[in-house]
Amino acid sequence: MAPVPAARRSELDEALRACRSAFVGVGLMSCMINLLYLTGSMFMLQVYDRVLPSRSIPTLVGLVVIAAGLYIAQGFLDLLRGRILGRIGTSLDEALNARVFDTIIRLPLTVGNRSEGLQPLRDLDNVRSFLGSMGPGAFFDLPWLPFYMAICFAFHWLLGVTALVGAIILVTLTLITEYLSRTPAKEAMTLAARRNDLAASSRRNAEVLVAMGMAGRMNKRWNGANEDYLAGNQHASDVAGGLGAVAKVLRMMLQSAVLAVGAYLVIQQEATGGIIIAGSILSARALAPVDLAIAHWKGFVAARQSWQRLNRLLQQMPARAEQTLLQAPTKKLSVEGVAMVAPGDQRLIVQDVSFTVEAGTGVGVIGPSGSGKSSLIRALVGVWTPARGKVRLDGAALDQWSSDVLGRYIGYLPQDVELFAGTVAQNICRFDPEAKSDGIIAAAKEAGVHEMIIKMREGYDTQVGEQGTALSAGQAQRVALARALYGNPFLIVLDEPNSNLDSEGDEALTRAVRGARERGAVVIVVAHRPIGIEGVDQLLVLKDGRMQTFGPKETVLAQVLQRVAPPVPTPIKIVADAGAKS
């Protein structure tokens, strides 16, 4: 069979291929270990056939010393093999954890909220854990089963046949285990992921659950999800555990059967007494890997399913290739016929939006709720890929930059602000380990939050807590604005930047927008309040995903106000009735 070209191998296969020398070492150690497993049977054979008939104490002592040395060597090799397999799992994790984490970040932007959340990380953990368990050792020992069978046949054909029948029964049981445990194990993994997602979403929305009396109802949902998970996990465990118990009983019965056959052969004077014990030990050793494989079958099935899921995921989301480093954009932003769909959906949210703005321009984006404003700006910052059209900076489409490089030129303040656990300074500088204090303070001053920060208990070193819980919503939004302004990016996109701000924050926002424009940045502001668009000079109106108007702010505002202004009622001329006067 021709070797598979390297280009066609998956990343997981390549990661394991890098460990092939370690696997070769494990195979050689398995060879030595299985040869040393003969120590017990050979020792008993010599004791029964040499020591007892001769009553020689020196021979017994010599055999004990030799056996002890071989047992120590076997234990050392077994320990070393286990540690190497554990290191292989660690090496696999080190080779793939960055790629898996990258897919966790990119997955929601590709398939939406139907993504598997943290499942890829759990899958990598499953594979690593299985490689570090005793399961792989059993699979390395399984090919030695015919070797032990051959020795049993060498003792006597009846012993060989007895051991062979037992091996066939246990191998058949292994195949049945594989068939019966595949579906329950898969269902248990799905139920576990569903339960974990429910727990994570409840934790994120703890305030809402408590404030609106939803905690009890969510608790019932959790109990239902947990019961389903426990039932599925119990089913999978019952299948694997039940078959493992049957295998254990059959192996004990086989040992007794071998002893019985050996005793029969001794009675018929076709074998010596040592054959009875040696044959029993050998048959037990021959079938031990099968028993161990059945005991670890649940872990093997889980690791195999995780391997398959990771393979599919990494193939669907290939690693991003190294791209030519372009010059920093300084001139204009162009939006060319952009149409947008949400990740994992096919319905158009934004259709045929086109405009071009030069450096130093501020664009306000307004429109009713659901008009596609947030979807449009996700395309502008490269978070979502347009279904049609292009977003360009200085003529180059956004996909010509890697996200890490493009991020230097973009400042983005999303509608739902969330800070990361760390200090205020770390959040402002986007966790850049090489950030200078001058740059952090400059961004804070541009956002108008320097005074607010230095009044905190530890200033810029104040811990914001997980998801920024140590700060108020307004403080978090202003820190996130400083983060968007850090590094003087060319394109600054702000989605509802004043939703949690007071009048002081509104004024600081307007100053920040004007300051960014003065240094040559393009600023895009999505706003529902008039104060949010004070610092811009252009206005884009969206409705039902389509661009209605784009142009100078005053002109567009006049058109919008004219459309929404109520009709002036026609004056009614009251004609007095002459007859009434009289």
Coordinates of N, CA and C in Angstrom, one line a residue, residues 10-12 99-100 102-104 106-107 116 119-121 305-319:
S10 N -4.2 14.4 8.3 CA -4.8 15.4 9.2 C -3.7 16.0 10.2
E11 N -4.1 17.1 10.8 CA -3.1 17.6 11.8 C -2.9 16.7 13.0
L12 N -4.0 16.0 13.4 CA -3.8 15.0 14.5 C -2.9 13.9 14.1
R99 N -4.1 25.4 18.3 CA -5.0 25.3 17.2 C -6.4 25.1 17.7
V100 N -6.6 24.2 18.7 CA -7.9 24.0 19.3 C -8.5 25.2 19.9
D102 N -7.8 28.3 19.0 CA -8.1 29.1 17.9 C -9.4 28.8 17.3
T103 N -9.7 27.5 17.2 CA -11.0 27.1 16.6 C -12.1 27.4 17.6
I104 N -11.9 27.3 18.9 CA -12.9 27.7 19.9 C -13.3 29.2 19.7
R106 N -12.9 30.9 16.8 CA -13.4 31.2 15.4 C -14.7 30.5 15.2
L107 N -15.0 29.4 16.0 CA -16.2 28.6 15.7 C -17.5 29.4 15.8
E116 N -20.1 24.0 19.2 CA -20.0 23.1 20.3 C -19.3 23.7 21.5
Q119 N -16.4 22.0 23.6 CA -16.2 20.6 23.3 C -14.9 20.2 22.7
P120 N -14.4 21.1 21.8 CA -13.0 20.7 21.2 C -12.0 20.6 22.3
L121 N -12.0 21.5 23.3 CA -11.0 21.4 24.3 C -11.2 20.1 25.1
Q305 N -14.1 8.8 19.6 CA -15.1 9.8 19.1 C -14.5 11.2 19.2
S306 N -13.8 11.5 20.2 CA -13.1 12.8 20.4 C -12.1 13.0 19.2
W307 N -11.4 12.0 18.9 CA -10.4 12.1 17.8 C -11.1 12.4 16.5
Q308 N -12.2 11.7 16.2 CA -13.0 11.9 15.0 C -13.5 13.3 14.9
R309 N -14.1 13.8 16.0 CA -14.6 15.2 16.1 C -13.6 16.2 15.8
L310 N -12.4 16.0 16.5 CA -11.3 17.0 16.3 C -10.8 17.0 14.9
N311 N -10.7 15.8 14.3 CA -10.3 15.7 12.9 C -11.2 16.5 12.0
R312 N -12.6 16.3 12.2 CA -13.5 17.0 11.3 C -13.4 18.5 11.5
L313 N -13.3 18.9 12.8 CA -13.3 20.3 13.1 C -12.0 21.0 12.5
L314 N -10.9 20.4 12.7 CA -9.7 21.0 12.2 C -9.6 21.0 10.6
Q315 N -10.3 20.0 10.0 CA -10.4 20.0 8.6 C -11.4 21.1 8.1
Q316 N -12.5 21.3 8.8 CA -13.4 22.4 8.5 C -12.8 23.8 8.7
M317 N -12.0 23.9 9.7 CA -11.4 25.2 10.0 C -9.9 25.1 9.9
P318 N -9.3 25.1 8.7 CA -7.9 24.9 8.5 C -7.1 26.0 9.1
A319 N -5.9 25.8 9.5 CA -5.0 26.8 10.0 C -4.8 27.9 9.0

